[in-house]
Short mmCIF file of C-alpha atoms and ligand atoms in Angstrom, two decimals:
data_model
loop_
_atom_site.label_atom_id
_atom_site.label_comp_id
_atom_site.label_asym_id
_atom_site.label_seq_id
_atom_site.Cartn_x
_atom_site.Cartn_y
_atom_site.Cartn_z
CA MET W 359 35.19 71.60 -53.00
CA ALA W 360 36.49 69.14 -55.55
CA ASN W 361 39.72 68.42 -53.70
CA VAL W 362 40.45 66.48 -50.54
CA THR W 363 43.40 66.95 -48.18
CA VAL W 364 44.17 63.96 -45.99
CA ILE W 365 46.17 64.58 -42.81
CA GLY W 366 47.00 62.57 -39.71
CA ALA W 367 45.30 63.99 -36.61
CA GLN W 368 47.41 62.16 -33.99
CA TRP W 369 51.09 61.08 -33.95
CA GLY W 370 51.10 59.41 -37.38
CA ASP W 371 50.20 55.88 -38.48
CA GLU W 372 46.47 56.62 -38.29
CA GLY W 373 45.85 54.74 -41.54
CA LYS W 374 46.33 57.60 -44.02
CA GLY W 375 47.68 55.26 -46.69
CA LYS W 376 44.64 53.02 -46.63
CA ILE W 377 42.22 55.96 -46.85
CA VAL W 378 44.22 57.74 -49.58
CA ASP W 379 44.27 54.52 -51.59
CA TRP W 380 40.52 54.10 -51.13
CA LEU W 381 39.81 57.71 -52.15
CA SER W 382 42.30 57.72 -55.02
CA GLU W 383 39.86 55.74 -57.16
CA ARG W 384 37.91 58.98 -57.48
CA ALA W 385 40.88 61.35 -57.72
CA ASP W 386 42.67 62.53 -60.86
CA VAL W 387 45.91 63.46 -59.08
CA VAL W 388 47.42 62.43 -55.74
CA ALA W 389 50.03 64.74 -54.21
CA ARG W 390 52.48 64.39 -51.31
CA PHE W 391 53.34 67.80 -49.84
CA GLN W 392 55.69 67.33 -46.86
CA GLY W 393 57.90 64.84 -45.07
CA GLY W 394 59.97 62.27 -46.86
CA HIS W 395 60.67 58.58 -46.56
CA ASN W 396 60.19 58.77 -42.79
CA ALA W 397 56.54 58.01 -43.63
CA GLY W 398 55.31 54.44 -43.88
CA HIS W 399 51.92 53.97 -45.50
CA THR W 400 50.54 50.44 -45.77
CA LEU W 401 47.92 49.50 -48.35
CA VAL W 402 46.23 46.10 -48.39
CA VAL W 403 44.53 45.11 -51.64
CA GLY W 404 43.34 41.51 -51.64
CA ASP W 405 46.38 39.36 -50.90
CA LYS W 406 48.82 42.13 -51.81
CA VAL W 407 50.44 44.44 -49.25
CA TYR W 408 52.10 47.63 -50.49
CA LYS W 409 54.34 49.67 -48.21
CA LEU W 410 55.06 53.19 -49.44
CA SER W 411 57.33 55.71 -47.79
CA LEU W 412 58.03 58.39 -50.37
CA LEU W 413 55.70 57.70 -53.26
CA PRO W 414 52.12 58.97 -53.09
CA SER W 415 49.70 56.11 -52.36
CA GLY W 416 47.72 56.91 -55.55
CA ILE W 417 50.49 55.31 -57.61
CA VAL W 418 49.23 51.83 -56.70
CA ARG W 419 46.06 52.45 -58.75
CA GLY W 420 48.09 54.22 -61.47
CA THR W 421 46.54 57.62 -60.63
CA LEU W 422 48.80 60.54 -61.61
CA SER W 423 50.97 61.03 -58.53
CA VAL W 424 53.15 64.00 -57.67
CA ILE W 425 55.80 64.69 -55.08
CA GLY W 426 55.48 68.35 -54.13
CA ASN W 427 58.22 70.84 -53.30
CA GLY W 428 57.54 70.49 -49.56
CA VAL W 429 58.90 66.92 -49.57
CA VAL W 430 62.58 66.15 -48.89
CA LEU W 431 63.70 63.57 -51.39
CA ASP W 432 66.35 60.89 -50.99
CA PRO W 433 67.02 60.06 -54.65
CA TRP W 434 68.53 56.64 -53.92
CA HIS W 435 65.59 55.70 -51.77
CA PHE W 436 63.29 56.92 -54.54
CA ARG W 437 64.97 54.57 -57.03
CA ASP W 438 64.74 51.64 -54.60
CA GLU W 439 61.05 52.27 -53.82
CA VAL W 440 60.17 52.55 -57.51
CA ALA W 441 61.99 49.25 -58.13
CA LYS W 442 60.25 47.56 -55.18
CA LEU W 443 56.79 48.62 -56.34
CA LYS W 444 57.52 47.73 -59.95
CA GLY W 445 58.45 44.29 -58.59
CA GLN W 446 54.92 44.11 -57.16
CA GLY W 447 53.45 44.90 -60.57
CA VAL W 448 52.82 48.64 -60.09
CA ASP W 449 53.37 50.59 -63.30
CA ILE W 450 55.56 53.66 -62.59
CA THR W 451 56.73 55.97 -65.37
CA PRO W 452 57.26 59.71 -65.82
CA ASP W 453 53.73 59.70 -67.26
CA ASN W 454 52.15 58.86 -63.92
CA LEU W 455 54.74 60.13 -61.43
CA GLN W 456 56.23 63.62 -61.17
CA ILE W 457 58.76 65.15 -58.77
CA ALA W 458 58.87 68.91 -58.09
CA GLU W 459 61.99 70.64 -59.34
CA THR W 460 62.45 72.40 -56.02
CA CYS W 461 62.45 69.42 -53.63
CA PRO W 462 65.58 69.54 -51.44
CA LEU W 463 67.67 66.38 -51.63
CA ILE W 464 68.43 64.16 -48.66
CA LEU W 465 72.11 63.26 -49.08
CA PRO W 466 74.11 60.48 -47.39
CA PHE W 467 75.64 62.87 -44.84
CA HIS W 468 72.15 63.97 -43.71
CA ARG W 469 71.41 60.40 -42.78
CA ASP W 470 74.79 60.13 -40.99
CA LEU W 471 74.12 63.29 -39.00
CA ASP W 472 70.63 62.17 -37.99
CA GLY W 473 72.09 58.94 -36.58
CA LEU W 474 75.12 60.60 -34.95
CA ARG W 475 72.91 63.10 -33.14
CA GLU W 476 70.49 60.45 -31.96
CA ASP W 477 73.34 58.26 -30.68
CA ALA W 478 74.85 61.22 -28.84
CA SER W 479 71.57 62.24 -27.20
CA GLY W 480 71.16 59.31 -24.84
CA ALA W 481 67.88 59.42 -22.97
CA GLY W 482 66.99 62.78 -24.56
CA LYS W 483 66.89 61.39 -28.06
CA ILE W 484 63.91 62.10 -30.27
CA GLY W 485 63.72 58.58 -31.65
CA THR W 486 63.82 59.74 -35.27
CA THR W 487 63.60 57.38 -38.20
CA ARG W 488 67.32 58.17 -38.82
CA ARG W 489 66.58 58.88 -42.46
CA GLY W 490 68.11 62.33 -42.54
CA ILE W 491 64.82 64.21 -42.57
CA GLY W 492 65.70 66.84 -39.92
CA PRO W 493 69.19 67.65 -41.28
CA ALA W 494 67.81 67.94 -44.85
CA TYR W 495 65.11 70.41 -43.77
CA GLU W 496 67.73 72.37 -41.80
CA ASP W 497 69.76 72.82 -44.99
CA LYS W 498 66.64 73.88 -46.89
CA VAL W 499 65.84 76.60 -44.37
CA GLY W 500 69.54 77.49 -44.10
CA ARG W 501 69.54 78.07 -47.89
CA ARG W 502 72.31 75.52 -48.42
CA ALA W 503 70.34 72.63 -49.89
CA ILE W 504 71.01 70.89 -53.16
CA ARG W 505 67.67 70.56 -54.88
CA VAL W 506 66.28 68.23 -57.49
CA CYS W 507 66.68 70.83 -60.26
CA ASP W 508 70.42 71.03 -59.46
CA LEU W 509 70.79 67.47 -60.77
CA ALA W 510 70.46 68.93 -64.27
CA HIS W 511 73.28 71.41 -63.58
CA LEU W 512 75.88 69.38 -61.75
CA ASP W 513 78.77 71.18 -63.49
CA ASP W 514 77.68 74.42 -61.83
CA LEU W 515 77.39 72.94 -58.35
CA GLY W 516 80.87 74.02 -57.12
CA PRO W 517 80.11 77.13 -55.01
CA GLN W 518 76.91 75.57 -53.57
CA LEU W 519 78.80 72.47 -52.61
CA ASP W 520 81.53 74.59 -50.99
CA ARG W 521 79.00 76.18 -48.66
CA LEU W 522 77.22 72.94 -47.91
CA THR W 523 80.31 70.85 -47.24
CA ALA W 524 81.96 73.59 -45.15
CA HIS W 525 78.89 73.58 -42.91
CA HIS W 526 78.68 69.82 -42.63
CA ASP W 527 82.43 69.26 -42.26
CA ALA W 528 82.36 71.50 -39.19
CA LEU W 529 79.49 69.47 -37.73
CA ARG W 530 81.15 66.19 -38.62
CA ALA W 531 84.43 67.29 -36.99
CA GLY W 532 82.45 67.68 -33.75
CA PHE W 533 81.58 64.00 -33.99
CA ASN W 534 85.11 63.00 -35.02
CA GLU W 535 83.86 62.09 -38.45
CA ALA W 536 85.93 62.46 -41.64
CA PRO W 537 85.07 65.37 -43.96
CA ILE W 538 82.68 64.73 -46.83
CA ASP W 539 84.34 63.06 -49.81
CA ARG W 540 83.27 65.53 -52.51
CA ALA W 541 84.51 63.45 -55.43
CA ALA W 542 82.52 60.45 -54.20
CA LEU W 543 79.42 62.61 -53.65
CA MET W 544 79.65 64.10 -57.16
CA ALA W 545 80.03 60.62 -58.63
CA GLU W 546 76.95 59.41 -56.73
CA LEU W 547 74.91 62.44 -57.80
CA THR W 548 75.98 62.05 -61.42
CA GLU W 549 75.00 58.40 -61.34
CA ILE W 550 71.53 58.97 -59.81
CA ALA W 551 70.69 62.09 -61.88
CA ASP W 552 69.86 60.09 -65.02
CA PHE W 553 67.28 58.08 -63.11
CA ILE W 554 65.62 61.06 -61.40
CA LEU W 555 65.54 63.71 -64.13
CA PRO W 556 62.87 62.13 -66.38
CA PHE W 557 60.39 62.42 -63.47
CA VAL W 558 61.18 66.07 -62.74
CA LYS W 559 58.48 68.60 -63.70
CA PRO W 560 57.11 71.97 -62.56
CA VAL W 561 54.60 70.27 -60.27
CA TRP W 562 52.96 73.57 -59.30
CA LEU W 563 52.05 73.99 -62.97
CA THR W 564 50.68 70.45 -63.28
CA LEU W 565 48.46 71.02 -60.25
CA ASN W 566 47.26 74.47 -61.28
CA LYS W 567 46.42 73.12 -64.74
CA ALA W 568 44.55 70.21 -63.16
CA LYS W 569 42.66 72.65 -60.96
CA SER W 570 41.65 74.87 -63.86
CA GLU W 571 40.43 71.81 -65.75
CA GLY W 572 38.19 70.93 -62.80
CA LYS W 573 40.14 67.79 -61.94
CA ARG W 574 40.07 66.30 -58.47
CA ILE W 575 43.25 66.55 -56.46
CA LEU W 576 43.86 64.42 -53.41
CA PHE W 577 46.60 65.62 -51.05
CA GLU W 578 48.31 62.96 -48.96
CA GLY W 579 49.80 64.13 -45.69
CA ALA W 580 52.51 62.25 -43.86
CA GLN W 581 53.08 61.99 -40.08
CA GLY W 582 50.42 63.66 -37.95
CA THR W 583 49.45 67.01 -36.47
CA LEU W 584 51.08 66.25 -33.10
CA LEU W 585 54.38 65.71 -34.94
CA ASP W 586 54.09 69.15 -36.60
CA ILE W 587 57.16 71.33 -36.11
CA ASP W 588 54.97 74.24 -34.87
CA HIS W 589 51.87 72.60 -33.42
CA GLY W 590 53.23 69.28 -32.20
CA THR W 591 54.83 68.05 -29.00
CA TYR W 592 58.06 69.97 -29.62
CA PRO W 593 60.90 69.00 -29.61
CA PHE W 594 59.59 65.44 -30.04
CA VAL W 595 58.28 66.16 -33.53
CA THR W 596 59.34 65.82 -37.13
CA SER W 597 60.96 68.70 -39.01
CA SER W 598 58.09 69.72 -41.29
CA ASN W 599 54.65 71.25 -40.95
CA THR W 600 52.23 68.36 -41.10
CA VAL W 601 49.02 70.40 -40.81
CA ALA W 602 46.62 70.68 -43.74
CA GLY W 603 47.76 74.24 -44.54
CA THR W 604 51.02 72.79 -45.84
CA ALA W 605 49.21 71.22 -48.79
CA ALA W 606 49.28 74.72 -50.30
CA SER W 607 52.88 75.75 -49.62
CA GLY W 608 54.18 72.23 -50.20
CA THR W 609 52.83 71.98 -53.74
CA GLY W 610 52.30 75.49 -55.08
CA LEU W 611 48.55 75.22 -55.51
CA GLY W 612 47.48 77.95 -53.08
CA PRO W 613 45.24 77.72 -50.01
CA SER W 614 41.96 77.63 -51.92
CA GLY W 615 42.96 74.28 -53.40
CA ALA W 616 42.94 72.27 -50.16
CA GLY W 617 39.20 71.50 -50.38
CA PHE W 618 37.70 69.09 -47.84
CA VAL W 619 40.18 68.51 -45.02
CA LEU W 620 39.89 64.87 -43.94
CA GLY W 621 41.58 64.17 -40.61
CA ILE W 622 42.55 60.54 -40.19
CA VAL W 623 41.95 59.45 -36.61
CA LYS W 624 42.71 56.09 -35.04
CA ALA W 625 40.02 54.86 -32.65
CA TYR W 626 42.74 54.74 -29.94
CA THR W 627 46.17 56.39 -29.80
CA THR W 628 49.68 55.31 -30.80
CA ARG W 629 53.06 56.94 -30.96
CA VAL W 630 56.50 55.80 -32.19
CA GLY W 631 59.62 57.43 -30.75
CA SER W 632 60.06 59.53 -27.63
CA GLY W 633 57.91 62.29 -26.20
CA PRO W 634 54.84 62.92 -24.07
CA PHE W 635 51.80 60.65 -24.43
CA PRO W 636 49.30 61.36 -21.62
CA SER W 637 46.89 58.50 -22.36
CA GLU W 638 49.63 55.87 -22.86
CA GLN W 639 48.88 52.47 -21.33
CA GLU W 640 52.10 50.77 -20.30
CA ASN W 641 50.18 47.74 -19.13
CA ASP W 642 47.99 44.87 -20.38
CA ILE W 643 45.67 47.32 -22.16
CA GLY W 644 48.50 48.85 -24.17
CA GLN W 645 49.82 45.37 -24.88
CA ARG W 646 46.43 44.22 -26.09
CA LEU W 647 45.94 47.28 -28.33
CA GLY W 648 49.40 46.76 -29.81
CA GLU W 649 48.83 43.08 -30.48
CA ARG W 650 45.33 43.45 -31.92
CA GLY W 651 46.37 46.50 -33.98
CA HIS W 652 49.72 45.01 -35.13
CA GLU W 653 51.32 48.22 -33.93
CA PHE W 654 54.84 47.98 -35.28
CA GLY W 655 56.40 50.82 -37.29
CA THR W 656 56.39 50.34 -41.07
CA VAL W 657 59.69 52.18 -41.51
CA THR W 658 61.77 51.14 -38.50
CA GLY W 659 59.94 48.07 -37.21
CA ARG W 660 59.81 49.64 -33.73
CA LYS W 661 56.98 48.73 -31.39
CA ARG W 662 54.45 51.57 -31.28
CA ARG W 663 53.41 52.87 -27.87
CA CYS W 664 49.64 52.45 -27.37
CA GLY W 665 46.96 54.10 -25.27
CA TRP W 666 43.35 55.23 -25.01
CA PHE W 667 41.69 57.66 -27.39
CA ASP W 668 42.65 61.22 -26.49
CA ALA W 669 39.83 63.55 -27.47
CA VAL W 670 41.73 66.63 -26.27
CA LEU W 671 44.54 66.08 -28.75
CA VAL W 672 42.24 65.30 -31.66
CA ARG W 673 40.07 68.33 -30.91
CA GLN W 674 43.24 70.43 -31.02
CA SER W 675 44.29 68.84 -34.33
CA VAL W 676 40.85 69.47 -35.79
CA ALA W 677 41.30 73.13 -34.90
CA VAL W 678 44.84 73.73 -36.10
CA SER W 679 44.36 71.81 -39.37
CA GLY W 680 40.86 73.14 -40.06
CA VAL W 681 39.53 69.59 -40.35
CA THR W 682 36.17 69.32 -42.16
CA GLY W 683 35.45 65.70 -41.28
CA ILE W 684 37.29 62.66 -39.92
CA ALA W 685 37.95 59.12 -41.03
CA LEU W 686 37.91 56.91 -37.94
CA THR W 687 40.20 53.91 -38.45
CA LYS W 688 40.96 50.64 -36.66
CA LEU W 689 37.63 50.55 -34.87
CA ASP W 690 37.85 46.74 -35.08
CA VAL W 691 40.91 46.75 -32.78
CA LEU W 692 38.58 47.74 -29.94
CA ASP W 693 36.27 44.74 -30.47
CA GLY W 694 35.92 42.71 -27.28
CA PHE W 695 36.99 45.37 -24.77
CA GLU W 696 34.47 45.34 -21.94
CA GLU W 697 35.07 48.98 -21.19
CA LEU W 698 36.83 51.78 -23.06
CA GLN W 699 38.22 55.05 -21.78
CA ILE W 700 38.45 58.41 -23.51
CA CYS W 701 40.73 61.19 -22.33
CA THR W 702 38.73 64.40 -22.02
CA GLY W 703 41.13 66.72 -20.20
CA TYR W 704 44.41 66.93 -18.30
CA ARG W 705 45.42 67.65 -14.76
CA ILE W 706 48.78 69.40 -14.41
CA GLY W 707 49.64 70.13 -10.81
CA ASP W 708 46.52 71.73 -9.36
CA ARG W 709 45.19 73.01 -12.71
CA THR W 710 43.00 71.33 -15.29
CA PHE W 711 43.28 71.89 -19.03
CA ASP W 712 41.00 71.21 -21.98
CA TYR W 713 43.94 71.56 -24.39
CA LEU W 714 47.57 70.50 -24.38
CA PRO W 715 49.75 73.32 -23.05
CA ALA W 716 52.79 74.17 -25.16
CA HIS W 717 55.64 73.63 -22.75
CA ALA W 718 57.39 70.24 -22.92
CA GLN W 719 57.50 69.92 -19.12
CA ASP W 720 53.77 70.59 -18.78
CA GLN W 721 53.12 68.06 -21.53
CA ALA W 722 55.27 65.48 -19.77
CA ARG W 723 53.42 66.06 -16.48
CA ALA W 724 49.91 66.06 -17.96
CA GLU W 725 47.72 63.46 -16.24
CA PRO W 726 44.75 62.31 -18.27
CA ILE W 727 41.20 62.78 -17.05
CA TYR W 728 39.12 59.92 -18.39
CA GLU W 729 35.51 59.17 -19.00
CA ARG W 730 34.44 55.56 -19.28
CA ILE W 731 32.19 54.09 -21.90
CA GLY W 732 30.96 50.52 -22.37
CA GLY W 733 32.65 48.43 -25.05
CA TRP W 734 31.07 45.83 -27.36
CA SER W 735 31.48 42.07 -27.62
CA GLU W 736 30.39 41.80 -31.27
CA THR W 737 32.86 42.11 -34.14
CA THR W 738 33.16 45.18 -36.31
CA ALA W 739 36.04 43.74 -38.33
CA GLY W 740 35.24 43.92 -42.02
CA ALA W 741 32.02 45.91 -41.55
CA ARG W 742 31.13 47.79 -44.72
CA SER W 743 27.96 49.54 -43.69
CA TRP W 744 26.76 51.53 -40.71
CA ALA W 745 24.04 48.94 -40.14
CA ASP W 746 26.75 46.30 -39.49
CA LEU W 747 28.05 48.19 -36.46
CA PRO W 748 26.96 47.21 -32.95
CA ALA W 749 24.94 49.88 -31.11
CA GLN W 750 27.69 50.38 -28.54
CA ALA W 751 30.30 50.99 -31.27
CA ILE W 752 28.02 53.64 -32.76
CA LYS W 753 27.70 55.17 -29.29
CA TYR W 754 31.50 55.30 -29.04
CA ILE W 755 31.75 57.01 -32.45
CA ARG W 756 29.01 59.52 -31.56
CA ARG W 757 30.75 60.39 -28.30
CA ILE W 758 34.04 60.95 -30.12
CA GLU W 759 32.29 63.25 -32.61
CA GLU W 760 30.80 65.23 -29.76
CA LEU W 761 34.09 65.58 -27.89
CA ILE W 762 36.22 66.57 -30.89
CA GLY W 763 33.58 68.80 -32.45
CA CYS W 764 33.74 67.15 -35.86
CA LEU W 765 31.70 64.53 -37.72
CA VAL W 766 32.78 61.15 -39.05
CA THR W 767 33.03 60.94 -42.85
CA LEU W 768 34.47 57.44 -43.16
CA VAL W 769 34.96 54.49 -40.83
CA SER W 770 37.63 51.85 -41.46
CA THR W 771 37.18 48.36 -40.05
CA SER W 772 40.18 46.39 -41.34
CA PRO W 773 43.42 46.94 -43.30
CA GLU W 774 41.67 45.79 -46.49
CA ARG W 775 40.87 48.53 -49.01
CA ASP W 776 37.14 47.87 -49.24
CA ASP W 777 36.42 47.32 -45.54
CA THR W 778 35.43 50.95 -45.33
CA ILE W 779 32.12 52.60 -44.45
CA LEU W 780 31.29 55.77 -46.36
CA VAL W 781 29.15 58.08 -44.27
CA ARG W 782 29.57 61.23 -46.37
CA ASP W 783 31.55 61.62 -49.61
CA PRO W 784 34.36 64.14 -49.05
CA PHE W 785 34.74 64.73 -52.80
CA ALA W 786 31.05 65.61 -53.09
CA ASP W 787 31.12 68.37 -50.48
P1 LIG I 814 49.71 55.67 -42.08
O1 LIG I 814 51.13 55.95 -41.81
O2 LIG I 814 48.80 56.69 -41.50
O3 LIG I 814 49.41 55.41 -43.53
O4 LIG I 814 49.38 54.31 -41.30
P2 LIG I 814 50.28 52.98 -41.33
O5 LIG I 814 50.07 52.31 -42.63
O6 LIG I 814 51.67 53.27 -40.90
O7 LIG I 814 49.63 52.19 -40.13
C1 LIG I 814 48.30 51.78 -40.14
C2 LIG I 814 48.28 50.27 -40.09
O8 LIG I 814 46.96 49.86 -39.75
C3 LIG I 814 48.59 49.60 -41.41
O9 LIG I 814 49.22 48.38 -41.16
C4 LIG I 814 47.23 49.39 -42.04
O10 LIG I 814 47.19 48.28 -42.93
C5 LIG I 814 46.40 49.11 -40.82
N1 LIG I 814 45.00 49.56 -40.91
C6 LIG I 814 44.48 50.64 -41.53
N2 LIG I 814 43.16 50.75 -41.29
C7 LIG I 814 42.84 49.72 -40.47
C8 LIG I 814 41.63 49.31 -39.84
O11 LIG I 814 40.56 49.93 -39.96
N3 LIG I 814 41.69 48.20 -39.05
C9 LIG I 814 42.84 47.50 -38.86
N4 LIG I 814 42.82 46.43 -38.06
N5 LIG I 814 44.00 47.86 -39.44
C10 LIG I 814 43.99 48.96 -40.23
P1 LIG I 815 53.50 58.24 -41.16
O1 LIG I 815 53.36 59.09 -42.41
C1 LIG I 815 54.75 57.92 -37.02
C2 LIG I 815 58.26 60.23 -35.82
C3 LIG I 815 59.52 59.48 -35.44
C4 LIG I 815 60.08 60.42 -34.38
C5 LIG I 815 59.74 61.81 -34.95
C6 LIG I 815 60.88 62.47 -35.72
O2 LIG I 815 53.74 56.80 -41.44
O3 LIG I 815 52.36 58.49 -40.24
P2 LIG I 815 61.93 62.06 -38.14
O4 LIG I 815 62.61 60.87 -38.72
O5 LIG I 815 60.72 62.51 -38.91
O6 LIG I 815 62.87 63.20 -37.86
O7 LIG I 815 61.39 61.56 -36.67
O8 LIG I 815 58.64 61.60 -35.83
N1 LIG I 815 57.72 59.92 -37.17
C7 LIG I 815 56.62 59.20 -37.37
N2 LIG I 815 55.81 58.54 -36.49
N3 LIG I 815 54.43 57.94 -38.33
C8 LIG I 815 55.22 58.61 -39.21
O9 LIG I 815 54.86 58.77 -40.51
C9 LIG I 815 56.39 59.25 -38.76
N4 LIG I 815 57.36 59.96 -39.33
C10 LIG I 815 58.17 60.39 -38.36
O10 LIG I 815 59.21 58.21 -34.91
O11 LIG I 815 59.35 60.28 -33.18
MG1 LIG I 816 52.85 55.05 -41.03
#
């Protein structure tokens, strides 16, 4: 297995960016395969902090980076993010960054619709990033989308645009919004096309060629398994499949290319946006986790909800993503807790569950069943070897492994790139 697929095993923000950056030193290609600029991946390298939303994290090291067909691409955001990273000294050219021809575009009216729907939903809102992700995926599945390859054929766009604008104008009318200004949209697309087109390539071909040459491909997931459109806490999810299987369909490499599936797992749990969260701590504990872990969203700046480690959810993620091993992150945030709790099951009414039932109402009613485990007073922050970890921290890790049925491959002990403990090399497996 020369390749590695990195996915989030909770509700996102597990530290995927840090781990992808760390692993990308040994990868030949890094590929995003789903989501869009709703993601926020933070990389800390010395005194530099890089925040990526759409670009694969491998770009920071200059590793060939590709945006697969499964990603929804906001071309204006793409241009801004490239400019921002170039401003930080990252070299980005069509030689080291490719965009799949078949990525659907996120257009300004997708963003509008995302916001209009959220505003109209009151307490039932999903708490999206308002970046147009859901509406853009809807148009993809509805076979109405404008795709990256269309930017090279704007003169032929007429009939496609008729269908797309007719659909959206009807939706907009329901919100008392003016119809789409087609002339303005065409002008915007014409203006951005020149910037995007040099990056556009048949990414499936690039990846298959890399595979046949024995190169190492690192897939970078966005969001997390519990935000998956099929396997997550529906409807409080994102609009793509976030599980590891999507690395194949979202790039065109085929299922045998996924390699070692590395699930990124935070040593506690966080969530941004609405939806069920059985082990949430709306108290001093949650406050303390949030403060110590700097739990604020990278994309929206929202405070992340915090709670104890939920072994039931991670076990479920390990199963549905076929996780081979996990990277346990933010262990240092738990330093100094006298006692920790781990959720090992749920009580719903008079029944107990060792998995999360599918129905939203059951999920909302699920009461966590906890087991307690002693904490540690020593610091793990910055630890770079197993021997640096206090015995009680090792006990905590071992218990997590037991409960989720999967072994730890990496441990992360600070935001800094090199504060990482390698237990087993995922590329070597
Ligand atoms: P992603 O979306 O999965 O890439 O995660 P984010 O970047 O949104 O959120 C993770 C945050 O935790 C970032 O600010 C990282 O710099 C930080 N981080 C990653 N690993 C660790 C760690 O082991 N310890 C601490 N304290 N912070 C970490
Ligand atoms: P990374 O890759 C955490 C959440 C939003 C909202 C729901 C739907 O940084 O882990 P969307 O805009 O996708 O339609 O929002 O999904 N969400 C994330 N939460 N991390 C992310 O990405 C997320 N991307 C989307 O907060 O609850
Ligand atoms: Mg994030």
